[in-house]
RNA sequence: UCCACGGUAGCUCAACGGUCAGAGCACCUGGCUGUUAACCAGGGGGCUGUGGGUUCGAAUCCCACCCGUGGAGCCA
């Protein structure tokens, strides 16, 4: 690609520059030497490559610079690009000149083992490591793939507000703040309601942005601030919604396999399972899922009023927890969609199944290999009276939802959508164990810095 | 919020209630022409999270607090 901004060569271009003299600018990730032969692991943002400095081939002062340069110093290097099997990545630079731009003293992160706390404390520097570099590239690719797919299928990106007056689902705890003279405002936990409004204007839309949950969650799959893409489409019924979710996830996974081969290898990801992620996925009803849970003996731990706990066979009507989801996904090597959940455990805006009023037209997608729940969606209640009744049943403030009810007053149509968690998806695809590694600066219960 | 575990050198960890709290890595010095977390030799580096208690004696046992970790719940 031609760029008017590129004034120097980059590591990502090395295969095309073999045998040529190049000038690169970047940072020394690490160094080691064998006397008169020195190896510098060099990175410039586009990738990593090895610099080789051999004493007889460079001026004495250049050799001294290479010998004394510290980890994470920024440098400019001139040298010959060589193909060499011994070099990580297959190419290396035979250094002719090396200049220090800024000498680093006491870089905190050694190229050795570190604990989580220490690394999170230094997240601003940790991002430079090869592993974090690869994860962020996959994250970028996932978001790119999502936008490509939705744009190509006629979805218009609509950005939802982050400051909102109303709680979306009325269940989870929200971050609250004072909004001038208008009282309390909340950080959005979902752009869905706004996406619904926009879908009545554009037919097919999606929101993409950060969302916030003030839950005191402490697990490897929760963040207090996370990104979500939420497609919403007029005239889509539940089956269309599931088709869309399936198509989108298939596209994203296959896109990453195609475009991030290097990154996935750097992360040590076994891609054989990902290659299987092709339509059709599995699709089972909640009732069928309950049967699996019971068959596999994933019991329910239920809290008793006296503070104790009882362990019972999983009853129809309860929502699945992590143990149940894990039990279900042991059965499947591809994503599985579970649909038609008990109405009592789902949000007020979900439409009842006309064939069974005990369940709603909702669906969740669970990813295999411990990926967990990556999608939650539903067909929305499009009947004014039914929606108003749900609002009242759940004790939600009608005033704040007047505009939302308007969507059912003026040209209401069947419509559906879902939310796909960006971090959960990246975590699954990269095979990373903890969600905090797949967002640049994670916000968690006990962490807001850096 | 509940449950469990942890906090000792810059980092990762060790040390039965008993001499001066150790090791690896990182850092500094020297050696080596192919290193991949190189290796070899030497060197500096500590308010054992905080406060109280038990004891002749506490990193070690007890209590409280602070900080963190991951599991539940909640969910993407």
Short mmCIF file of C-alpha atoms (C1' of nucleotides) in Angstrom, two decimals:
data_model
loop_
_atom_site.label_atom_id
_atom_site.label_comp_id
_atom_site.label_asym_id
_atom_site.label_seq_id
_atom_site.Cartn_x
_atom_site.Cartn_y
_atom_site.Cartn_z
CA UNK A 1 0.00 0.00 0.00
CA UNK A 2 1.28 3.44 -0.85
CA UNK A 3 1.28 5.90 2.00
CA UNK A 4 2.44 9.47 1.82
CA UNK A 5 3.32 9.16 5.52
CA UNK A 6 5.83 6.36 5.24
CA UNK A 7 9.24 7.93 5.14
CA UNK A 8 11.19 4.89 6.27
CA UNK A 9 11.06 1.15 5.86
CA UNK A 10 9.33 -1.21 8.26
CA UNK A 11 9.91 -4.74 9.53
CA UNK A 12 6.69 -5.94 7.92
CA UNK A 13 8.28 -5.17 4.52
CA UNK A 14 11.51 -7.10 5.09
CA UNK A 15 10.63 -10.12 2.89
CA UNK A 16 10.34 -7.70 -0.04
CA UNK A 17 13.63 -6.00 0.83
CA UNK A 18 15.90 -9.03 1.06
CA UNK A 19 19.43 -8.16 -0.06
CA UNK A 20 18.85 -4.42 0.27
CA UNK A 21 20.29 -1.83 2.60
CA UNK A 22 17.52 -0.39 4.81
CA UNK A 23 17.04 2.15 7.57
CA UNK A 24 14.64 1.16 10.36
CA UNK A 25 13.49 3.04 13.43
CA UNK A 26 12.14 1.41 16.54
CA UNK A 27 12.98 -0.05 19.92
CA UNK A 28 15.38 -2.66 21.29
CA UNK A 29 13.16 -5.30 22.85
CA UNK A 30 16.02 -7.34 24.24
CA UNK A 31 19.68 -8.02 23.63
CA UNK A 32 22.21 -10.82 24.08
CA UNK A 33 25.75 -11.28 22.85
CA UNK A 34 28.44 -13.86 22.13
CA UNK A 35 31.53 -11.72 22.50
CA UNK A 36 32.24 -10.21 19.13
CA UNK A 37 28.80 -11.15 17.90
CA UNK A 38 25.71 -9.43 19.24
CA UNK A 39 22.02 -10.05 18.75
CA UNK A 40 19.45 -7.33 19.35
CA UNK A 41 15.75 -8.20 19.23
CA UNK A 42 14.29 -5.20 17.51
CA UNK A 43 10.69 -4.04 17.05
CA UNK A 44 9.20 -1.13 15.17
CA UNK A 45 5.47 -1.62 15.72
CA UNK A 46 4.96 -3.52 12.50
CA UNK A 47 6.75 -6.58 13.83
CA UNK A 48 9.87 -8.00 15.42
CA UNK A 49 13.23 -8.86 13.85
CA UNK A 50 16.76 -9.65 14.91
CA UNK A 51 19.68 -7.27 14.44
CA UNK A 52 23.09 -8.87 14.11
CA UNK A 53 26.18 -6.81 14.97
CA UNK A 54 29.52 -8.45 14.15
CA UNK A 55 32.58 -6.64 15.47
CA UNK A 56 34.89 -6.81 12.45
CA UNK A 57 32.16 -5.48 10.16
CA UNK A 58 31.24 -2.27 11.97
CA UNK A 59 33.21 0.72 13.26
CA UNK A 60 34.34 0.40 16.86
CA UNK A 61 31.94 3.11 18.08
CA UNK A 62 28.95 1.37 16.49
CA UNK A 63 29.91 -1.89 18.16
CA UNK A 64 30.14 -0.05 21.49
CA UNK A 65 26.67 1.42 20.99
CA UNK A 66 25.25 -2.05 20.32
CA UNK A 67 27.05 -3.40 23.36
CA UNK A 68 25.73 -0.79 25.75
CA UNK A 69 22.25 -0.13 24.36
CA UNK A 70 19.60 -0.93 26.98
CA UNK A 71 16.28 -2.75 26.71
CA UNK A 72 13.53 -0.53 25.23
CA UNK A 73 15.89 2.21 24.09
CA UNK A 74 14.70 3.77 20.85
CA UNK A 75 17.16 3.48 17.97
CA UNK A 76 17.72 4.04 14.27
CA UNK A 77 19.50 1.23 12.48
CA UNK A 78 21.02 0.92 9.01
CA UNK A 79 21.93 -2.46 7.62
CA UNK A 80 21.54 -5.25 5.11
CA UNK A 81 18.40 -7.40 5.03
CA UNK A 82 19.34 -11.08 4.98
CA UNK A 83 17.30 -14.24 4.77
CA UNK A 84 18.54 -16.61 7.48
CA UNK A 85 16.96 -19.76 8.85
CA UNK A 86 18.50 -19.13 12.27
CA UNK A 87 16.72 -15.80 12.65
CA UNK A 88 13.31 -15.73 14.37
CA UNK A 89 10.92 -14.72 11.62
CA UNK A 90 13.32 -15.82 8.89
CA UNK A 91 14.92 -12.43 8.22
CA UNK A 92 17.57 -10.43 10.06
CA UNK A 93 19.48 -7.19 9.66
CA UNK A 94 23.25 -7.26 9.32
CA UNK A 95 23.92 -3.96 11.08
CA UNK A 96 26.20 -1.34 9.53
CA UNK A 97 25.21 1.62 11.65
CA UNK A 98 23.26 2.04 14.89
CA UNK A 99 22.22 5.27 16.53
CA UNK A 100 20.45 5.68 19.87
CA UNK A 101 17.50 8.08 19.76
CA UNK A 102 16.70 7.76 23.46
CA UNK A 103 18.54 5.67 26.00
CA UNK A 104 16.21 3.84 28.41
CA UNK A 105 17.31 3.36 32.01
CA UNK A 106 15.78 0.71 34.22
CA UNK A 107 12.92 -0.62 32.08
CA UNK A 108 10.63 -2.36 34.60
CA UNK A 109 9.48 -5.35 32.55
CA UNK A 110 12.21 -7.95 32.16
CA UNK A 111 11.93 -10.53 29.37
CA UNK A 112 11.12 -13.05 32.10
CA UNK A 113 8.19 -14.22 34.13
CA UNK A 114 6.04 -11.69 35.95
CA UNK A 115 2.88 -11.82 38.01
CA UNK A 116 -0.48 -10.46 36.88
CA UNK A 117 -0.56 -7.60 39.32
CA UNK A 118 2.84 -6.33 38.27
CA UNK A 119 2.02 -6.57 34.57
CA UNK A 120 -1.34 -4.81 34.96
CA UNK A 121 0.37 -2.09 36.97
CA UNK A 122 2.61 -1.61 33.91
CA UNK A 123 -0.06 -2.16 31.25
CA UNK A 124 1.13 0.94 29.37
CA UNK A 125 4.49 -0.79 28.85
CA UNK A 126 3.24 -4.38 28.77
CA UNK A 127 1.45 -3.56 25.49
CA UNK A 128 4.91 -3.49 23.85
CA UNK A 129 5.53 -7.19 24.41
CA UNK A 130 5.24 -9.58 21.47
CA UNK A 131 2.31 -11.44 23.01
CA UNK A 132 0.27 -8.31 23.75
CA UNK A 133 1.17 -6.95 20.33
CA UNK A 134 -0.31 -10.07 18.72
CA UNK A 135 -3.47 -9.97 20.85
CA UNK A 136 -4.18 -6.33 19.98
CA UNK A 137 -3.74 -7.08 16.30
CA UNK A 138 -6.29 -9.88 16.51
CA UNK A 139 -8.64 -7.57 18.38
CA UNK A 140 -8.32 -4.99 15.62
CA UNK A 141 -8.95 -7.68 13.02
CA UNK A 142 -12.07 -8.91 14.82
CA UNK A 143 -13.54 -5.40 14.87
CA UNK A 144 -12.57 -4.87 11.23
CA UNK A 145 -14.22 -8.16 10.23
CA UNK A 146 -17.41 -7.28 12.11
CA UNK A 147 -17.71 -3.91 10.39
CA UNK A 148 -16.83 -5.37 6.98
CA UNK A 149 -19.48 -8.04 7.31
CA UNK A 150 -22.26 -5.79 8.57
CA UNK A 151 -21.49 -2.99 6.10
CA UNK A 152 -21.52 -5.50 3.25
CA UNK A 153 -24.93 -6.75 4.37
CA UNK A 154 -26.62 -3.38 4.39
CA UNK A 155 -26.25 -2.50 8.07
CA UNK A 156 -25.64 1.17 8.87
CA UNK A 157 -23.44 2.04 11.78
CA UNK A 158 -25.31 4.19 14.28
CA UNK A 159 -23.53 5.30 17.43
CA UNK A 160 -25.57 5.12 20.60
CA UNK A 161 -25.12 7.55 23.48
CA UNK A 162 -23.00 6.52 26.42
CA UNK A 163 -24.74 8.81 28.91
CA UNK A 164 -28.31 7.68 29.37
CA UNK A 165 -31.26 8.51 31.57
CA UNK A 166 -32.69 5.04 31.85
CA UNK A 167 -31.48 1.63 32.79
CA UNK A 168 -31.77 -0.61 29.76
CA UNK A 169 -32.68 -3.96 31.22
CA UNK A 170 -33.41 -2.91 34.74
CA UNK A 171 -31.46 -5.82 36.17
CA UNK A 172 -27.78 -5.04 36.30
CA UNK A 173 -26.19 -2.31 38.39
CA UNK A 174 -25.15 0.80 36.51
CA UNK A 175 -22.54 3.46 37.04
CA UNK A 176 -24.38 6.53 38.23
CA UNK A 177 -23.40 10.16 37.92
CA UNK A 178 -24.91 13.62 38.35
CA UNK A 179 -26.05 15.21 35.13
CA UNK A 180 -26.25 18.96 35.77
CA UNK A 181 -29.78 19.99 36.71
CA UNK A 182 -31.41 16.95 35.13
CA UNK A 183 -30.67 14.58 37.98
CA UNK A 184 -29.06 11.19 37.72
CA UNK A 185 -27.55 9.81 34.55
CA UNK A 186 -26.04 6.41 33.91
CA UNK A 187 -23.24 4.99 31.79
CA UNK A 188 -24.87 2.88 29.11
CA UNK A 189 -24.98 -0.86 29.61
CA UNK A 190 -26.24 -1.39 26.06
CA UNK A 191 -26.97 0.57 22.91
CA UNK A 192 -29.84 -1.70 22.01
CA UNK A 193 -32.81 0.56 22.70
CA UNK A 194 -31.25 3.25 20.55
CA UNK A 195 -30.40 0.71 17.88
CA UNK A 196 -34.09 -0.25 17.81
CA UNK A 197 -35.05 3.38 17.18
CA UNK A 198 -32.43 3.65 14.43
CA UNK A 199 -33.58 0.37 12.86
CA UNK A 200 -37.00 1.97 12.30
CA UNK A 201 -35.17 4.67 10.33
CA UNK A 202 -32.61 2.61 8.42
CA UNK A 203 -33.94 -0.93 8.48
CA UNK A 204 -30.63 -2.51 9.44
CA UNK A 205 -28.22 -0.85 11.84
CA UNK A 206 -25.52 -1.64 14.34
CA UNK A 207 -23.94 0.11 17.25
CA UNK A 208 -20.34 -0.44 18.26
CA UNK A 209 -18.85 1.03 21.37
CA UNK A 210 -18.07 0.70 25.05
CA UNK A 211 -20.65 -0.40 27.58
CA UNK A 212 -20.51 -0.38 31.36
CA UNK A 213 -21.62 -2.69 34.11
CA UNK A 214 -21.14 -1.76 37.75
CA UNK A 215 -21.33 -5.38 38.88
CA UNK A 216 -18.75 -6.46 41.42
CA UNK A 217 -17.67 -9.28 39.15
CA UNK A 218 -14.33 -10.95 39.74
CA UNK A 219 -13.88 -13.55 37.06
CA UNK A 220 -11.70 -14.04 34.02
CA UNK A 221 -14.58 -13.23 31.67
CA UNK A 222 -15.87 -9.95 33.14
CA UNK A 223 -14.86 -6.33 32.77
CA UNK A 224 -16.65 -3.25 34.08
CA UNK A 225 -16.05 -1.53 30.74
CA UNK A 226 -16.25 -3.64 27.60
CA UNK A 227 -17.04 -3.24 23.92
CA UNK A 228 -20.07 -4.63 22.22
CA UNK A 229 -21.42 -4.67 18.70
CA UNK A 230 -25.21 -4.69 18.51
CA UNK A 231 -26.88 -5.31 15.16
CA UNK A 232 -30.61 -4.61 15.01
CA UNK A 233 -32.84 -5.26 12.01
CA UNK A 234 -36.43 -4.39 11.21
CA UNK A 235 -38.56 -7.30 9.97
CA UNK A 236 -36.07 -9.85 11.37
CA UNK A 237 -37.68 -12.59 13.40
CA UNK A 238 -35.85 -14.90 15.80
CA UNK A 239 -34.74 -17.32 13.07
CA UNK A 240 -33.31 -14.44 11.01
CA UNK A 241 -31.54 -13.18 14.10
CA UNK A 242 -29.93 -16.57 14.70
CA UNK A 243 -28.92 -16.81 11.04
CA UNK A 244 -27.29 -13.40 11.26
CA UNK A 245 -25.42 -14.28 14.44
CA UNK A 246 -24.18 -17.49 12.88
CA UNK A 247 -23.06 -15.81 9.66
CA UNK A 248 -21.31 -13.01 11.52
CA UNK A 249 -19.37 -15.30 13.86
CA UNK A 250 -18.38 -17.61 11.03
CA UNK A 251 -17.14 -14.65 9.03
CA UNK A 252 -15.16 -13.17 11.92
CA UNK A 253 -13.43 -16.45 12.81
CA UNK A 254 -12.55 -17.27 9.22
CA UNK A 255 -11.34 -13.70 8.64
CA UNK A 256 -8.99 -13.90 11.62
CA UNK A 257 -7.68 -17.30 10.51
CA UNK A 258 -6.95 -15.80 7.11
CA UNK A 259 -5.43 -12.50 8.21
CA UNK A 260 -3.78 -13.20 11.56
CA UNK A 261 -1.86 -16.41 10.94
CA UNK A 262 1.33 -14.92 12.35
CA UNK A 263 -0.38 -13.56 15.46
CA UNK A 264 -2.20 -16.81 16.23
CA UNK A 265 1.08 -18.67 15.88
CA UNK A 266 2.81 -16.20 18.21
CA UNK A 267 0.07 -16.89 20.74
CA UNK A 268 0.47 -20.63 20.37
CA UNK A 269 -3.18 -21.02 19.38
CA UNK A 270 -4.19 -24.43 18.08
CA UNK A 271 -6.32 -23.38 15.12
CA UNK A 272 -7.78 -26.78 14.27
CA UNK A 273 -10.91 -26.11 16.34
CA UNK A 274 -11.35 -22.65 14.87
CA UNK A 275 -11.20 -24.06 11.36
CA UNK A 276 -14.34 -26.04 12.16
CA UNK A 277 -16.30 -22.87 12.90
CA UNK A 278 -18.47 -22.98 9.81
CA UNK A 279 -22.21 -23.01 9.26
CA UNK A 280 -24.33 -24.62 10.40
CA UNK A 281 -23.65 -24.18 14.13
CA UNK A 282 -25.64 -26.15 16.68
CA UNK A 283 -29.06 -24.85 17.62
CA UNK A 284 -30.99 -26.19 20.60
CA UNK A 285 -33.89 -24.93 22.67
CA UNK A 286 -33.51 -24.01 26.32
CA UNK A 287 -35.61 -27.05 27.19
CA UNK A 288 -33.23 -29.32 25.26
CA UNK A 289 -30.30 -27.62 26.98
CA UNK A 290 -31.83 -28.34 30.38
CA UNK A 291 -31.95 -32.02 29.41
CA UNK A 292 -28.22 -31.96 28.66
CA UNK A 293 -27.50 -30.22 31.95
CA UNK A 294 -29.48 -32.81 33.88
CA UNK A 295 -27.94 -35.69 31.97
CA UNK A 296 -24.46 -34.39 32.74
CA UNK A 297 -25.32 -33.88 36.38
CA UNK A 298 -24.49 -30.17 36.54
CA UNK A 299 -26.46 -29.42 39.69
CA UNK A 300 -27.83 -26.06 40.72
CA UNK A 301 -26.48 -24.41 43.86
CA UNK A 302 -29.42 -22.45 45.19
CA UNK A 303 -29.17 -19.93 47.98
CA UNK A 304 -31.61 -20.39 50.82
CA UNK A 305 -33.25 -17.54 52.75
CA UNK A 306 -31.33 -18.54 55.90
CA UNK A 307 -28.04 -17.92 54.08
CA UNK A 308 -27.35 -21.58 53.47
CA UNK A 309 -27.23 -23.39 50.18
CA UNK A 310 -28.98 -26.38 48.69
CA UNK A 311 -27.82 -28.45 45.75
CA UNK A 312 -30.61 -29.63 43.49
CA UNK A 313 -31.16 -31.19 40.07
CA UNK A 314 -31.38 -28.38 37.57
CA UNK A 315 -35.01 -27.22 37.42
CA UNK A 316 -36.66 -25.93 34.25
CA UNK A 317 -37.04 -22.18 34.64
CA UNK A 318 -33.67 -21.26 36.13
CA UNK A 319 -31.08 -19.36 34.12
CA UNK A 320 -27.86 -21.16 33.29
CA UNK A 321 -24.76 -20.30 35.26
CA UNK A 322 -21.18 -20.92 34.26
CA UNK A 323 -21.18 -24.57 35.43
CA UNK A 324 -24.24 -25.35 33.28
CA UNK A 325 -22.82 -23.55 30.24
CA UNK A 326 -19.59 -25.49 30.58
CA UNK A 327 -21.50 -28.76 30.82
CA UNK A 328 -23.50 -27.93 27.69
CA UNK A 329 -20.46 -26.89 25.67
CA UNK A 330 -18.60 -30.09 26.46
CA UNK A 331 -21.02 -31.59 23.95
CA UNK A 332 -20.13 -29.29 21.07
CA UNK A 333 -16.93 -28.50 19.19
CA UNK A 334 -18.59 -25.59 17.36
CA UNK A 335 -20.59 -22.64 18.71
CA UNK A 336 -24.09 -23.50 19.90
CA UNK A 337 -27.15 -21.27 19.96
CA UNK A 338 -29.65 -21.82 22.76
CA UNK A 339 -33.06 -20.30 22.11
CA UNK A 340 -36.46 -19.80 23.76
CA UNK A 341 -35.57 -19.15 27.39
CA UNK A 342 -38.07 -18.93 30.25
CA UNK A 343 -39.64 -15.49 30.17
CA UNK A 344 -39.05 -14.99 33.88
CA UNK A 345 -35.25 -14.92 33.59
CA UNK A 346 -35.01 -12.62 30.59
CA UNK A 347 -35.36 -8.90 29.91
CA UNK A 348 -38.68 -7.04 29.63
CA UNK A 349 -38.31 -6.16 25.95
CA UNK A 350 -38.13 -9.73 24.64
CA UNK A 351 -41.13 -11.02 22.72
CA UNK A 352 -43.13 -13.97 24.04
CA UNK A 353 -43.22 -17.05 21.90
CA UNK A 354 -46.75 -17.08 20.39
CA UNK A 355 -46.62 -20.89 20.61
CA UNK A 356 -45.63 -20.98 24.27
CA UNK A 357 -46.15 -17.95 26.51
CA UNK A 358 -43.77 -19.37 29.14
CA UNK A 359 -40.76 -18.68 26.93
CA UNK A 360 -39.41 -15.66 25.09
CA UNK A 361 -37.90 -15.48 21.60
CA UNK A 362 -34.42 -15.05 23.01
CA UNK A 363 -31.14 -16.67 22.02
CA UNK A 364 -27.61 -16.91 23.41
CA UNK A 365 -24.59 -18.17 21.54
CA UNK A 366 -22.02 -20.13 23.51
CA UNK A 367 -18.52 -20.59 22.11
CA UNK A 368 -16.61 -23.88 22.47
CA UNK A 369 -13.20 -24.33 24.13
CA UNK A 370 -14.28 -22.38 27.19
CA UNK A 371 -15.32 -19.37 25.13
CA UNK A 372 -18.56 -19.03 27.08
CA UNK A 373 -21.43 -16.74 26.21
CA UNK A 374 -20.40 -14.42 23.40
CA UNK A 375 -23.84 -13.40 22.14
CA UNK A 376 -27.15 -12.57 23.74
CA UNK A 377 -30.09 -11.49 21.62
CA UNK A 378 -33.80 -11.71 20.94
CA UNK A 379 -36.78 -10.79 18.88
CA UNK A 380 -38.18 -7.64 20.51
CA UNK A 381 -41.68 -7.14 21.82
CA UNK A 382 -43.35 -5.05 19.12
CA UNK A 383 -46.81 -4.80 20.64
CA UNK A 384 -47.44 -1.60 22.57
CA UNK A 385 -49.77 -3.12 25.15
CA UNK A 386 -47.60 -6.14 25.83
CA UNK A 387 -44.48 -4.02 26.23
CA UNK A 388 -46.19 -1.60 28.59
CA UNK A 389 -47.40 -4.51 30.68
CA UNK A 390 -43.83 -5.93 30.92
CA UNK A 391 -42.49 -2.53 31.98
CA UNK A 392 -45.05 -2.31 34.74
CA UNK A 393 -44.52 -5.91 35.86
CA UNK A 394 -40.84 -5.23 36.33
CA UNK A 395 -41.44 -1.91 38.06
CA UNK A 396 -39.50 0.11 35.50
CA UNK A 397 -40.03 3.89 35.22
CA UNK A 398 -42.53 4.44 32.41
CA UNK A 399 -41.55 8.06 31.90
CA UNK A 400 -38.02 7.23 30.88
CA UNK A 401 -39.31 4.68 28.37
CA UNK A 402 -41.90 6.86 26.62
CA UNK A 403 -39.67 7.36 23.60
CA UNK A 404 -39.06 3.61 23.46
CA UNK A 405 -42.82 2.96 23.60
CA UNK A 406 -43.21 5.43 20.73
CA UNK A 407 -41.47 2.89 18.49
CA UNK A 408 -44.52 0.65 19.09
CA UNK A 409 -46.99 3.52 18.61
CA UNK A 410 -45.82 4.57 15.18
CA UNK A 411 -45.39 1.90 12.54
CA UNK A 412 -44.33 -0.95 14.78
CA UNK A 413 -42.82 -3.95 13.00
CA UNK A 414 -41.27 -7.23 14.10
CA UNK A 415 -37.58 -6.71 14.71
CA UNK A 416 -34.65 -8.48 16.29
CA UNK A 417 -31.05 -8.01 17.25
CA UNK A 418 -28.25 -9.16 19.49
CA UNK A 419 -25.15 -8.02 21.29
CA UNK A 420 -21.79 -9.64 20.63
CA UNK A 421 -19.10 -9.06 23.23
CA UNK A 422 -15.89 -7.98 21.51
CA UNK A 423 -13.58 -9.04 24.34
CA UNK A 424 -15.30 -12.38 24.91
CA UNK A 425 -14.94 -13.09 21.19
CA UNK A 426 -11.27 -12.07 21.06
CA UNK A 427 -10.59 -14.12 24.20
CA UNK A 428 -12.11 -17.19 22.60
CA UNK A 429 -10.40 -16.77 19.23
CA UNK A 430 -6.96 -16.04 20.69
CA UNK A 431 -7.29 -18.73 23.34
CA UNK A 432 -6.13 -16.24 25.97
CA UNK A 433 -7.08 -17.31 29.49
CA UNK A 434 -8.13 -13.93 30.88
CA UNK A 435 -10.31 -11.21 29.38
CA UNK A 436 -8.10 -8.46 30.82
CA UNK A 437 -5.45 -9.25 28.21
CA UNK A 438 -7.70 -8.63 25.20
CA UNK A 439 -8.57 -4.98 25.88
CA UNK A 440 -5.80 -2.37 25.82
CA UNK A 441 -6.55 -0.86 29.22
CA UNK A 442 -8.85 -3.12 31.25
CA UNK A 443 -11.24 -1.67 33.80
CA UNK A 444 -11.99 -4.11 36.57
CA UNK A 445 -13.33 -4.12 40.09
CA UNK A 446 -9.97 -3.18 41.58
CA UNK A 447 -8.26 -1.56 38.64
CA UNK A 448 -8.72 1.74 36.85
CA UNK A 449 -5.02 2.69 36.39
CA UNK A 450 -3.33 2.91 33.97
"C1'" U B 1 -21.60 -9.16 48.30
"C1'" C B 2 -20.12 -14.36 49.66
"C1'" C B 3 -16.19 -18.29 49.56
"C1'" A B 4 -11.04 -19.64 48.95
"C1'" C B 5 -5.94 -18.29 48.47
"C1'" G B 6 -1.88 -14.89 48.70
"C1'" G B 7 1.51 -10.30 50.19
"C1'" U B 8 9.59 -11.79 51.75
"C1'" A B 9 15.31 -8.03 47.02
"C1'" G B 10 13.34 -4.33 40.88
"C1'" C B 11 10.80 -9.35 39.18
"C1'" U B 12 9.47 -14.81 40.27
"C1'" C B 13 9.83 -17.54 44.51
"C1'" A B 14 12.27 -20.42 49.02
"C1'" A B 15 13.23 -20.33 54.33
"C1'" C B 16 10.53 -26.63 61.05
"C1'" G B 17 8.84 -20.75 66.17
"C1'" G B 18 15.75 -20.73 66.89
"C1'" U B 19 22.95 -18.35 64.12
"C1'" C B 20 23.86 -12.92 59.83
"C1'" A B 21 16.33 -14.12 55.74
"C1'" G B 22 18.39 -17.28 50.69
"C1'" A B 23 18.11 -18.69 45.18
"C1'" G B 24 17.10 -17.70 40.00
"C1'" C B 25 16.25 -13.64 36.81
"C1'" A B 26 17.10 -8.32 36.11
"C1'" C B 27 21.24 -4.65 36.89
"C1'" C B 28 26.97 -3.67 37.01
"C1'" U B 29 32.24 -5.92 35.73
"C1'" G B 30 35.00 -9.61 32.83
"C1'" G B 31 35.01 -13.97 28.99
"C1'" C B 32 33.00 -16.19 24.33
"C1'" U B 33 31.63 -15.65 15.99
"C1'" G B 34 24.89 -17.84 15.83
"C1'" U B 35 22.04 -16.24 20.37
"C1'" U B 36 16.41 -17.78 20.60
"C1'" A B 37 14.28 -17.11 28.59
"C1'" A B 38 22.21 -18.30 25.87
"C1'" C B 39 26.22 -19.83 28.96
"C1'" C B 40 30.63 -19.24 32.54
"C1'" A B 41 33.10 -16.23 36.66
"C1'" G B 42 32.55 -12.09 40.09
"C1'" G B 43 29.67 -7.80 42.44
"C1'" G B 44 25.99 -4.43 44.70
"C1'" G B 45 20.84 -5.06 46.28
"C1'" G B 46 15.85 -6.25 52.26
"C1'" C B 47 11.12 -1.38 57.20
"C1'" U B 48 9.47 -9.90 55.32
"C1'" G B 49 1.99 -5.24 53.37
"C1'" U B 50 0.35 -2.14 58.11
"C1'" G B 51 -0.90 -2.09 63.34
"C1'" G B 52 -1.41 -4.85 67.70
"C1'" G B 53 -0.79 -9.51 70.52
"C1'" U B 54 1.49 -14.51 72.21
"C1'" U B 55 6.77 -15.90 73.20
"C1'" C B 56 13.28 -15.93 76.09
"C1'" G B 57 12.92 -15.49 70.65
"C1'" A B 58 8.12 -14.21 65.05
"C1'" A B 59 8.87 -13.87 57.84
"C1'" U B 60 6.81 -18.18 60.52
"C1'" C B 61 1.50 -18.56 65.57
"C1'" C B 62 -3.19 -15.33 66.84
"C1'" C B 63 -6.46 -10.81 65.88
"C1'" A B 64 -7.72 -6.52 63.04
"C1'" C B 65 -6.99 -3.66 58.84
"C1'" C B 66 -4.97 -2.58 53.86
"C1'" C B 67 -3.73 -4.43 49.04
"C1'" G B 68 -4.19 -8.19 45.43
"C1'" U B 69 -5.67 -12.97 43.01
"C1'" G B 70 -10.01 -16.33 40.97
"C1'" G B 71 -14.45 -18.75 41.86
"C1'" A B 72 -19.79 -17.93 42.72
"C1'" G B 73 -23.77 -14.59 41.59
"C1'" C B 74 -24.71 -10.97 37.49
"C1'" C B 75 -23.98 -11.01 32.45
"C1'" A B 76 -21.34 -9.83 26.74
#
